[in-house]
XYZ file of C-alpha atoms in Angstrom:
715
model
C -24.272 19.535 -126.016
C -24.708 20.036 -129.771
C -24.742 17.454 -132.472
C -21.383 18.634 -133.891
C -19.817 18.204 -130.389
C -19.758 14.373 -130.883
C -16.782 12.936 -132.654
C -17.293 11.340 -135.938
C -16.635 7.730 -136.625
C -17.693 6.558 -133.142
C -20.850 4.771 -134.361
C -22.991 7.248 -132.309
C -25.380 9.529 -134.215
C -26.886 12.395 -132.261
C -30.437 13.037 -133.241
C -31.057 16.031 -131.173
C -30.113 17.828 -128.008
C -32.472 17.356 -125.034
C -33.034 19.615 -121.979
C -30.214 18.920 -119.422
C -29.269 20.777 -116.241
C -26.214 22.408 -114.676
C -24.749 18.867 -114.046
C -25.099 17.096 -117.504
C -25.423 17.459 -121.192
C -28.235 15.297 -122.604
C -28.856 14.127 -126.146
C -30.995 11.639 -127.936
C -28.826 9.406 -130.018
C -28.601 6.133 -132.046
C -26.082 3.715 -130.492
C -24.463 0.648 -131.928
C -26.337 -2.424 -130.712
C -29.540 -0.564 -129.827
C -32.553 -0.840 -132.169
C -34.106 2.392 -130.939
C -32.758 5.822 -129.925
C -31.403 6.217 -126.347
C -30.987 9.116 -123.987
C -27.334 9.785 -123.262
C -26.289 11.907 -120.290
C -22.680 13.124 -120.098
C -21.411 14.805 -116.936
C -20.111 18.267 -117.568
C -16.426 19.021 -116.951
C -17.298 21.399 -114.053
C -19.464 18.697 -112.246
C -17.176 17.631 -109.436
C -17.703 13.830 -108.769
C -15.700 10.678 -108.225
C -16.090 9.176 -111.566
C -15.353 5.622 -110.382
C -18.058 5.794 -107.595
C -20.477 7.398 -110.009
C -19.988 4.460 -112.508
C -20.430 1.941 -109.648
C -23.641 3.680 -108.683
C -24.862 3.479 -112.209
C -24.119 -0.320 -112.241
C -26.213 -0.573 -109.044
C -29.065 1.457 -110.515
C -28.979 -0.790 -113.583
C -29.693 -3.807 -111.474
C -32.861 -2.360 -109.905
C -35.900 -4.516 -110.941
C -38.596 -2.027 -110.090
C -40.908 -1.296 -113.131
C -41.228 2.208 -111.788
C -37.537 2.957 -112.456
C -36.584 4.306 -115.858
C -34.151 1.604 -117.094
C -30.368 2.299 -117.151
C -28.941 0.511 -120.197
C -25.285 1.598 -120.161
C -22.694 3.558 -118.361
C -18.937 4.211 -118.389
C -16.091 6.676 -118.998
C -15.057 8.652 -121.927
C -11.460 8.909 -122.886
C -11.273 12.477 -121.570
C -12.371 11.054 -118.137
C -15.958 12.253 -118.048
C -18.600 9.726 -117.141
C -21.880 9.013 -118.957
C -24.962 7.000 -118.460
C -27.521 5.654 -121.072
C -31.128 5.427 -120.372
C -34.353 4.350 -122.296
C -36.229 7.183 -123.954
C -39.442 7.924 -121.874
C -42.694 7.479 -123.689
C -44.160 10.781 -122.475
C -43.095 14.224 -121.596
C -41.975 14.743 -117.892
C -44.519 16.167 -115.371
C -42.773 19.544 -115.520
C -44.077 19.917 -119.080
C -47.326 17.884 -118.849
C -50.732 19.614 -119.104
C -53.470 19.397 -116.518
C -54.454 15.798 -115.741
C -57.232 14.076 -113.731
C -56.425 13.363 -110.179
C -56.533 9.563 -110.339
C -53.699 9.063 -112.807
C -51.658 11.721 -111.132
C -51.799 9.936 -107.762
C -51.005 6.649 -109.493
C -48.020 8.169 -111.174
C -46.632 9.640 -107.842
C -47.257 6.244 -106.133
C -45.125 4.564 -108.842
C -42.393 7.311 -108.179
C -42.559 6.508 -104.447
C -42.015 2.820 -105.310
C -39.046 3.757 -107.446
C -37.579 5.683 -104.509
C -38.089 2.786 -102.198
C -36.147 0.483 -104.540
C -33.351 3.103 -104.797
C -33.187 3.545 -101.036
C -33.104 -0.230 -100.551
C -29.767 -0.337 -102.615
C -28.256 2.283 -100.337
C -28.515 5.169 -102.876
C -30.504 8.382 -102.714
C -31.106 11.321 -104.983
C -29.840 13.829 -102.351
C -33.317 15.447 -102.118
C -33.201 16.560 -105.655
C -36.536 15.199 -107.093
C -38.264 17.448 -109.593
C -41.084 17.160 -112.151
C -38.328 16.775 -114.895
C -37.388 13.266 -113.477
C -40.998 11.965 -113.304
C -42.748 10.758 -116.453
C -46.588 9.984 -116.111
C -46.562 7.107 -118.570
C -48.296 4.702 -118.579
C -46.391 3.132 -117.091
C -45.246 6.051 -114.830
C -41.457 6.026 -114.239
C -38.954 7.861 -112.253
C -35.401 8.622 -113.653
C -32.910 7.827 -110.990
C -29.840 7.418 -113.290
C -28.000 10.354 -111.581
C -28.154 8.833 -108.105
C -24.348 8.566 -108.319
C -24.065 12.319 -107.969
C -25.495 12.079 -104.393
C -23.019 9.909 -102.621
C -22.872 12.140 -99.628
C -24.910 10.061 -97.260
C -28.042 12.094 -97.643
C -31.078 11.003 -95.845
C -33.841 9.104 -97.868
C -36.464 11.203 -96.137
C -35.193 14.254 -98.180
C -36.105 12.452 -101.405
C -39.589 11.671 -100.014
C -40.151 15.235 -98.862
C -39.149 16.636 -102.336
C -41.461 14.162 -104.138
C -44.297 15.331 -101.972
C -43.567 18.898 -102.726
C -43.554 18.163 -106.515
C -47.037 16.554 -106.119
C -48.340 19.551 -104.169
C -46.911 22.051 -106.633
C -48.361 20.105 -109.546
C -51.761 20.210 -107.933
C -51.849 23.888 -107.801
C -52.234 24.051 -111.524
C -55.054 21.633 -111.560
C -58.662 22.742 -111.982
C -59.941 20.671 -109.075
C -56.932 21.585 -106.821
C -59.033 22.325 -103.649
C -59.843 18.841 -102.329
C -56.614 17.287 -103.926
C -54.118 19.671 -102.391
C -55.917 19.617 -98.887
C -55.777 15.843 -98.778
C -52.110 15.819 -99.765
C -51.084 18.298 -97.188
C -53.086 16.582 -94.399
C -52.092 13.002 -95.064
C -48.708 13.152 -96.676
C -46.679 15.775 -94.809
C -45.561 13.553 -91.905
C -44.379 10.762 -94.107
C -40.546 10.244 -94.431
C -40.474 6.648 -95.733
C -40.884 6.005 -99.677
C -42.707 2.673 -99.227
C -45.177 4.271 -96.664
C -45.751 7.149 -99.129
C -46.628 4.776 -101.907
C -48.992 2.829 -99.746
C -50.684 6.068 -98.641
C -51.066 7.335 -102.160
C -52.511 4.065 -103.310
C -55.005 4.051 -100.458
C -55.872 7.709 -101.175
C -56.411 6.832 -104.842
C -58.701 3.758 -103.836
C -60.789 6.010 -101.601
C -61.272 8.709 -104.394
C -62.166 5.989 -106.840
C -64.863 4.783 -104.581
C -66.518 8.112 -104.603
C -68.397 7.808 -107.796
C -71.882 8.546 -109.195
C -73.507 6.501 -111.976
C -75.743 7.934 -114.636
C -77.390 6.493 -117.742
C -75.085 8.170 -120.189
C -71.698 7.998 -118.213
C -70.863 4.723 -116.534
C -69.052 6.531 -113.837
C -67.658 9.909 -112.987
C -65.608 10.804 -110.023
C -67.056 13.580 -107.945
C -64.667 16.292 -106.709
C -65.305 19.668 -105.109
C -63.670 22.667 -106.788
C -62.220 25.344 -104.400
C -63.075 28.607 -106.032
C -60.322 31.233 -106.251
C -61.818 34.260 -104.393
C -59.348 36.768 -105.897
C -61.105 39.902 -106.896
C -64.087 39.392 -104.519
C -64.815 41.140 -101.263
C -65.183 39.694 -97.713
C -66.579 42.238 -95.274
C -64.437 45.361 -95.698
C -61.632 43.459 -97.379
C -61.065 43.090 -101.151
C -59.098 39.932 -101.978
C -56.349 40.683 -104.505
C -54.337 37.439 -104.944
C -53.480 34.123 -103.332
C -50.434 34.175 -100.941
C -50.433 30.660 -99.931
C -52.501 27.577 -99.114
C -52.638 25.049 -96.372
C -54.674 22.113 -95.300
C -57.519 24.124 -93.771
C -57.587 27.406 -95.898
C -56.173 29.700 -98.455
C -54.448 32.942 -97.546
C -55.040 35.996 -99.705
C -53.500 39.392 -99.894
C -56.419 41.626 -98.782
C -56.859 45.382 -98.995
C -59.224 47.286 -96.845
C -61.948 48.953 -98.954
C -61.891 52.326 -97.201
C -58.397 52.927 -95.794
C -56.392 50.804 -98.263
C -54.435 48.935 -95.524
C -52.989 45.598 -96.565
C -53.447 42.438 -94.572
C -53.468 38.682 -94.920
C -56.969 37.229 -95.099
C -57.157 33.470 -94.260
C -60.280 31.871 -95.720
C -61.441 28.449 -94.510
C -61.884 26.056 -97.423
C -65.474 25.297 -98.334
C -65.054 21.585 -97.623
C -64.151 22.413 -93.959
C -66.751 25.258 -93.701
C -69.475 22.592 -94.053
C -68.034 20.902 -90.807
C -69.202 22.388 -87.527
C -66.026 21.011 -85.726
C -63.659 22.518 -88.262
C -65.444 25.905 -88.136
C -65.225 25.723 -84.284
C -61.420 24.993 -84.474
C -61.020 27.906 -86.882
C -62.867 30.247 -84.404
C -60.731 28.739 -81.541
C -57.534 29.613 -83.376
C -58.575 33.213 -83.819
C -59.691 33.570 -80.273
C -56.594 31.906 -78.808
C -54.247 34.137 -80.826
C -56.205 37.292 -79.929
C -56.085 36.326 -76.182
C -52.234 35.708 -76.110
C -51.286 39.213 -77.213
C -47.567 38.772 -77.746
C -45.212 40.417 -80.268
C -43.801 37.054 -81.339
C -47.302 35.664 -82.227
C -49.017 36.500 -85.529
C -51.711 39.093 -84.811
C -55.423 38.538 -85.747
C -57.345 41.620 -86.083
C -60.757 40.569 -87.494
C -62.968 37.517 -87.988
C -66.111 37.088 -89.814
C -68.621 34.960 -91.815
C -70.314 35.917 -95.051
C -73.138 33.978 -96.682
C -72.511 32.501 -100.029
C -74.750 31.490 -102.961
C -74.373 27.830 -102.127
C -75.684 28.260 -98.658
C -72.373 27.569 -96.929
C -70.965 30.640 -95.192
C -67.457 31.868 -96.041
C -65.442 31.878 -92.848
C -62.415 34.086 -92.681
C -60.022 35.907 -90.313
C -57.815 38.841 -91.013
C -54.094 38.605 -89.903
C -51.096 41.015 -90.027
C -49.201 40.746 -93.294
C -45.714 39.216 -92.851
C -42.719 39.759 -95.081
C -39.914 37.151 -94.767
C -39.722 33.385 -94.946
C -40.296 30.334 -92.815
C -37.636 28.884 -90.536
C -37.805 25.679 -92.664
C -36.846 27.708 -95.792
C -34.000 29.480 -93.783
C -32.641 26.225 -92.635
C -32.669 24.695 -96.174
C -30.752 27.795 -97.427
C -27.874 27.700 -94.969
C -26.525 26.282 -91.809
C -27.206 28.271 -88.623
C -24.540 29.706 -86.175
C -25.021 28.765 -82.544
C -25.897 32.364 -81.598
C -28.499 32.646 -84.417
C -30.068 29.322 -83.403
C -30.186 30.291 -79.717
C -31.810 33.649 -80.596
C -34.526 32.020 -82.706
C -35.190 29.390 -80.047
C -35.390 32.159 -77.311
C -37.916 34.131 -79.133
C -39.972 30.936 -79.794
C -39.877 30.220 -76.088
C -41.060 33.698 -75.122
C -43.922 33.437 -77.519
C -44.943 30.047 -76.240
C -44.634 31.262 -72.650
C -47.148 33.952 -73.337
C -49.507 31.286 -74.846
C -49.069 28.913 -71.910
C -50.006 31.798 -69.449
C -53.417 31.949 -70.999
C -53.781 28.146 -71.151
C -52.910 27.504 -74.841
C -50.735 24.681 -75.897
C -49.622 24.992 -79.440
C -48.710 21.239 -79.868
C -47.517 21.613 -83.535
C -44.265 23.586 -83.192
C -42.116 22.861 -86.259
C -39.881 24.941 -88.610
C -42.780 25.316 -91.040
C -44.836 27.171 -88.328
C -42.096 29.594 -87.378
C -41.800 32.655 -89.578
C -38.721 34.863 -89.703
C -39.454 38.503 -90.608
C -37.096 40.174 -93.086
C -36.627 42.731 -90.285
C -33.790 41.298 -88.148
C -35.249 37.745 -88.471
C -37.821 38.658 -85.706
C -39.710 35.391 -84.857
C -43.461 35.024 -85.312
C -45.108 31.778 -84.343
C -47.967 30.755 -86.665
C -50.810 28.253 -86.992
C -52.678 27.635 -83.764
C -55.164 25.600 -85.665
C -54.635 22.419 -83.639
C -53.865 24.194 -80.326
C -55.121 22.588 -77.067
C -56.917 24.704 -74.379
C -55.924 23.733 -70.897
C -58.651 26.024 -69.370
C -61.664 27.792 -70.879
C -60.882 30.812 -73.160
C -63.845 33.282 -73.345
C -66.819 31.318 -74.549
C -64.631 28.383 -75.717
C -64.350 25.508 -73.201
C -61.129 23.705 -72.537
C -60.118 21.152 -75.260
C -61.282 17.493 -74.595
C -59.174 15.466 -76.999
C -60.133 11.832 -76.850
C -57.550 9.601 -75.240
C -55.381 7.846 -77.712
C -55.820 10.431 -80.436
C -52.580 11.918 -81.611
C -52.476 15.360 -83.049
C -49.355 17.151 -84.244
C -46.330 16.403 -86.550
C -44.696 13.133 -85.423
C -41.014 14.109 -85.759
C -41.546 17.042 -83.200
C -43.798 15.299 -80.776
C -42.866 14.693 -77.135
C -43.075 11.049 -75.911
C -46.216 11.669 -73.922
C -47.889 13.403 -76.842
C -46.900 10.576 -79.373
C -48.388 7.994 -76.938
C -51.799 9.789 -77.042
C -51.888 10.249 -73.238
C -52.297 13.373 -71.079
C -49.797 16.150 -71.567
C -49.386 19.850 -70.798
C -47.461 22.839 -72.129
C -44.156 21.092 -71.795
C -44.669 19.319 -75.120
C -44.052 22.648 -76.841
C -40.737 23.064 -74.931
C -39.739 19.548 -76.171
C -40.583 20.691 -79.689
C -38.366 23.881 -79.304
C -35.512 21.531 -78.360
C -36.104 19.386 -81.438
C -36.063 22.491 -83.577
C -32.938 23.781 -81.788
C -31.212 20.382 -82.370
C -32.137 20.576 -86.023
C -30.851 24.112 -86.372
C -27.460 23.073 -85.035
C -27.006 19.741 -86.782
C -29.225 19.828 -89.861
C -31.106 16.698 -88.624
C -33.736 15.768 -86.040
C -32.771 13.848 -82.975
C -35.479 11.127 -83.474
C -36.677 9.642 -86.739
C -38.476 6.474 -87.822
C -39.529 4.745 -90.974
C -43.057 4.598 -89.565
C -44.950 6.415 -86.806
C -44.853 3.234 -84.672
C -41.044 2.966 -84.915
C -40.753 6.620 -84.101
C -42.809 6.139 -81.005
C -40.483 3.318 -79.935
C -37.478 5.584 -80.372
C -39.082 8.334 -78.460
C -40.136 6.249 -75.480
C -37.167 3.805 -75.103
C -33.973 5.578 -76.162
C -32.307 8.789 -75.009
C -31.772 11.505 -77.569
C -28.461 11.042 -79.462
C -25.927 13.633 -78.005
C -25.065 16.671 -79.880
C -21.914 16.471 -81.869
C -18.874 18.597 -80.826
C -19.474 20.966 -83.800
C -22.482 22.462 -85.552
C -23.027 21.704 -89.198
C -21.039 24.937 -89.940
C -18.049 23.519 -88.008
C -18.588 25.810 -84.860
C -17.837 24.224 -81.526
C -20.755 23.422 -79.392
C -19.982 24.096 -75.753
C -20.841 21.485 -73.192
C -23.138 23.883 -71.323
C -25.157 24.485 -74.476
C -25.380 20.694 -75.119
C -26.705 20.252 -71.534
C -29.366 22.924 -72.312
C -30.631 21.133 -75.437
C -30.637 17.714 -73.712
C -32.736 19.156 -70.948
C -35.312 20.251 -73.428
C -35.326 16.668 -74.708
C -35.549 14.994 -71.393
C -37.982 12.041 -71.590
C -39.867 12.915 -68.445
C -41.701 16.271 -68.506
C -40.536 17.134 -64.923
C -36.889 16.904 -66.061
C -37.301 19.511 -68.772
C -37.502 23.339 -68.361
C -40.764 24.077 -66.537
C -41.706 27.141 -68.371
C -40.945 28.973 -71.612
C -39.649 31.861 -69.642
C -37.116 29.633 -67.857
C -35.900 28.303 -71.179
C -35.661 31.811 -72.678
C -33.563 32.966 -69.738
C -31.243 29.900 -70.112
C -30.859 30.623 -73.821
C -30.179 34.450 -73.508
C -26.367 34.207 -72.723
C -25.891 32.150 -75.866
C -27.572 34.618 -78.194
C -24.597 36.892 -78.462
C -21.720 35.860 -80.879
C -18.781 34.792 -78.842
C -21.052 33.943 -75.854
C -19.879 31.848 -72.910
C -17.992 28.792 -73.663
C -19.738 27.067 -70.739
C -22.280 28.005 -68.070
C -23.346 26.315 -64.732
C -26.831 25.107 -64.648
C -28.933 27.259 -62.377
C -31.938 25.898 -60.308
C -35.056 26.113 -62.360
C -38.319 26.274 -60.578
C -39.983 27.322 -63.769
C -43.159 28.077 -61.993
C -46.074 29.933 -63.746
C -47.596 32.838 -62.102
C -49.004 32.185 -58.702
C -52.569 32.674 -60.006
C -52.245 30.147 -62.838
C -54.644 27.133 -62.645
C -52.949 25.173 -65.503
C -52.537 21.463 -64.654
C -48.873 20.695 -64.111
C -47.115 17.653 -62.904
C -45.857 18.065 -59.435
C -42.117 18.931 -59.123
C -39.713 16.636 -57.566
C -40.190 16.256 -53.831
C -38.029 18.582 -51.619
C -38.440 16.408 -48.576
C -34.702 15.440 -48.382
C -33.886 19.196 -48.247
C -36.483 19.896 -45.505
C -35.444 17.006 -43.489
C -31.752 18.046 -43.804
C -32.645 21.532 -42.725
C -34.609 20.256 -39.645
C -31.627 18.094 -38.676
C -29.207 20.999 -38.724
C -31.614 23.207 -36.650
C -32.054 20.370 -34.115
C -28.211 20.035 -33.772
C -27.867 23.837 -33.239
C -30.695 23.874 -30.842
C -29.185 21.038 -28.850
C -25.791 22.695 -28.799
C -27.269 25.991 -27.646
C -29.018 24.182 -24.696
C -25.782 22.622 -23.501
C -23.919 25.886 -23.698
C -26.433 28.240 -22.008
C -28.763 26.068 -19.836
C -28.215 26.343 -16.015
C -26.315 23.431 -14.549
C -27.972 21.142 -11.903
C -27.076 22.060 -8.114
C -24.488 19.673 -6.571
C -24.523 18.889 -2.761
C -22.188 21.234 -0.764
C -18.946 19.866 0.469
C -17.858 20.502 4.021
C -15.356 23.209 4.286
C -12.353 22.813 6.625
C -11.288 26.087 8.254
C -7.827 26.365 9.757
C -7.599 28.294 12.880
C -7.209 31.946 12.424
C -7.295 31.657 8.618
C -10.327 32.429 6.361
C -11.338 29.752 3.928
C -9.515 29.978 0.504
C -11.862 30.743 -2.349
C -12.698 27.752 -4.521
C -11.194 27.811 -7.940
C -13.903 27.944 -10.718
C -14.462 24.765 -12.576
C -13.484 24.925 -16.356
C -16.516 24.792 -18.536
C -16.351 21.656 -20.781
C -16.568 22.655 -24.500
C -19.414 21.168 -26.420
C -18.086 19.049 -29.315
C -19.535 19.823 -32.749
C -20.918 16.765 -34.562
C -18.410 15.069 -36.735
C -19.062 15.613 -40.505
C -20.052 12.420 -42.278
C -17.311 10.672 -44.229
C -17.061 11.677 -47.889
C -18.807 9.409 -50.223
C -16.559 6.837 -51.992
C -15.333 7.966 -55.297
C -17.341 6.446 -58.223
C -15.728 3.334 -59.797
C -17.750 3.315 -62.855
C -18.604 5.844 -65.574
C -21.174 6.034 -68.349
C -20.406 5.519 -72.053
C -22.843 6.880 -74.655
C -22.357 6.040 -78.281
C -24.540 7.310 -81.250
C -23.888 6.658 -84.904
C -25.287 7.791 -88.245
C -26.693 5.494 -89.342
C -27.706 3.686 -86.067
C -27.579 -0.072 -85.431
C -23.740 -0.368 -85.296
C -22.267 -3.078 -83.029
C -19.949 -1.619 -80.318
C -17.073 -3.781 -79.187
C -14.161 -3.416 -76.737
C -10.962 -3.952 -78.715
C -9.591 -5.750 -75.571
C -11.173 -9.092 -75.494
C -13.574 -8.301 -78.412
C -16.492 -8.058 -75.933
C -19.760 -6.799 -77.436
C -21.234 -3.845 -75.517
C -24.390 -3.512 -77.649
C -25.780 -1.664 -80.649
C -26.045 2.116 -81.191
C -27.581 4.218 -79.809
C -25.888 2.779 -76.758
C -25.712 3.825 -73.064
C -23.806 1.502 -70.742
C -22.020 1.882 -67.391
C -18.421 0.457 -67.335
C -15.557 0.334 -64.889
C -13.472 3.510 -64.810
C -10.076 3.255 -66.461
C -7.397 5.417 -68.008
C -8.529 4.752 -71.587
C -11.025 2.591 -73.528
C -10.528 1.206 -77.080
C -13.722 0.678 -78.968
C -14.552 -0.828 -82.419
C -17.823 -0.038 -84.240
C -18.966 -2.366 -87.045
C -22.059 -1.960 -89.342
C -22.712 -4.033 -92.468
C -21.901 -2.148 -95.568
C -19.777 0.450 -93.692
C -16.232 1.047 -92.926
C -15.315 -0.340 -89.353
C -14.187 2.520 -86.933
C -11.730 2.101 -84.054
C -11.630 4.822 -81.528
C -9.712 5.127 -78.240
C -11.061 7.602 -75.696
C -10.058 8.681 -72.180
C -12.365 6.857 -69.719
C -11.874 8.402 -66.262
C -15.156 10.371 -66.686
C -18.474 10.053 -68.598
C -18.005 9.844 -72.370
C -20.404 10.677 -75.140
C -19.543 9.914 -78.713
C -21.236 10.825 -82.135
C -19.779 9.060 -85.009
C -20.721 9.155 -88.789
C -20.000 5.904 -90.393
C -18.715 5.878 -93.917
C -20.114 3.477 -96.544
C -17.839 0.893 -97.908
C -17.126 1.540 -101.617
C -18.800 -1.041 -103.743
C -16.352 -3.667 -105.212
C -15.691 -3.038 -108.943
C -16.376 -5.909 -111.247
C -13.114 -7.380 -112.561
C -13.044 -7.009 -116.311
C -10.933 -9.503 -118.038
C -8.185 -7.813 -120.126
C -6.733 -9.117 -123.321
C -3.009 -10.097 -123.370
C -0.708 -7.054 -123.548
C 0.328 -7.956 -127.060
C -3.194 -8.204 -128.428
C -4.646 -4.792 -129.344
C -8.224 -4.062 -128.365
C -10.757 -4.688 -131.028
C -14.075 -2.757 -130.984
C -17.194 -4.971 -131.045
C -19.348 -3.619 -133.971
C -22.367 -4.535 -132.012
C -21.410 -2.698 -128.859
C -19.146 0.077 -130.215
C -15.694 1.137 -129.012
C -14.222 -0.008 -125.662
C -13.051 2.535 -123.094
C -9.979 2.097 -120.977
C -11.951 0.502 -118.047
C -13.762 -2.067 -120.238
C -17.041 -0.222 -120.472
C -18.548 0.913 -123.741
C -17.710 4.466 -124.702
C -20.134 5.489 -127.445
C -18.448 8.887 -127.940
C -14.990 7.900 -129.092
C -13.621 5.498 -131.832
């Protein structure tokens, strides 16, 4: 918006245009009734939004009392129907334009931003995962601009905002001189967090621990000590010249490397110096390279070299050489578009094949998630990455089996199997659970289990069944019942109820990998056994004693029947034969052999008189009632057994949401997945002047719009 775009005579004076985005035009302007200039954002005509709901959301944001929220000072509609919102002018440039800063104020600013998100989420609003450095101002005080929350009234998960804020923090850290320790700490500690309040607490705790690491000298009262991770671009490790950084994780940096003699390119992963000092971290790095090299599967990233090189500081530089991959992570692919059922099945099948190969040599990945699955540009061929926290169930070369301390939980919580989250003993079937979670997420765009804290997540995992899949994917493609059963089998709470090998899971997925695959398939027996020579620990399968006893019973019956048919009869005493004079005795007629009666079949079992009802809602916690009698059945997620009937009428109620009434056939088991719609916020009643009295603009507030809110753009 330019200064000339504003109508004259409105009392609004545009000082200058500010940087907006594709949704809004933004200006700094003087407004009637305001002593200082304000920021005014006007929705562009092409921005599709329910104006009334947007204005109501602005009213809600204006009531937030968090000092971390940039204040909303006005809102309303213009005469042409467009909505606008007025905010205070930030005291500093946003983070997207800020120069390098010390770590402590950066962490404090992002902790404040997390507090702002927590306040916003408590009001029922989100930013739809759209959090960038342009909305965060370092201050002091640091504040987050949430004035456009009304553009995200689509029921987006608050966790998306938290994840986006963490990504902004990580991206900002890349430009900092002391990025090494900072970014490592962020990735290790913050990545699993999905709750804004928990994120704020963690950042404040992190800030406190950093503040405590100080040294005191005579000239400087205190100076925080940080290690600087040196960029090794341009140096040589072994035969590999490092050209540039390709990426960075919690444990190391990955460089584009070129072989000094033959010029071949590869990815060179270098363990960060802070971890190279720790013998356990070095051992785990070596274990990852050894494990990957032992698996030898086309779906697992190949490691071709490993080495250590002395450095000037006395700490060896530890590195490994991996194949150079071109493509993107599964997480990025899922963010870009919704998956078809066939595509999701193909990706999951290739994951299962890779994991089966790992399990055969005794390696449990235990951190399967979309970020660790790479899709090559060539036909989206799957590569499983990052065996850095893998568990060894048996010795591998010179490396002994892993001995994780009881109660220690390793992995990403949202993808953990129940037994893994509890910190107890587990085997390779935790990886197959994680494949099920990823498969569920590819189909629906959300994970089956979530929790505000790790403790709540564990409760969900260990006490509730996974919510049933909806009838359609997030693309609107039908999900056949057979495929739903497959996914639910992956997510069975008890390991013995899941697929018993990655190979068995891959075989079950194969029919679904082709477009237009079967609409339904029968479940086949799954012994899922590993190779006969495998010595991996495995929970014993369900007892087959009933089958054995039944077989013995049938054999016994058959044997008994054969004896009766073919055994020689006992000799009976001879009867005296009367012979008439002159006549030979008549031959005795043979006695008929009495047929052996077959055992009567057992009577058929009585038909079941009850069926199961499963109800899951988004969000959960809704009260489920029977319409008839208004009897409360429980809260979602709900699984209850009820008498069979022709139909069942249900009513679902949740505070702040529109009640739902649903009648379903109830002669067989029923599973429902229902998205609850939020109730529109009641609009405040604005007193209107009598019809004969014309509206008079308040010189202190400016002109009044049709809905009673201030319109600073029109006279």
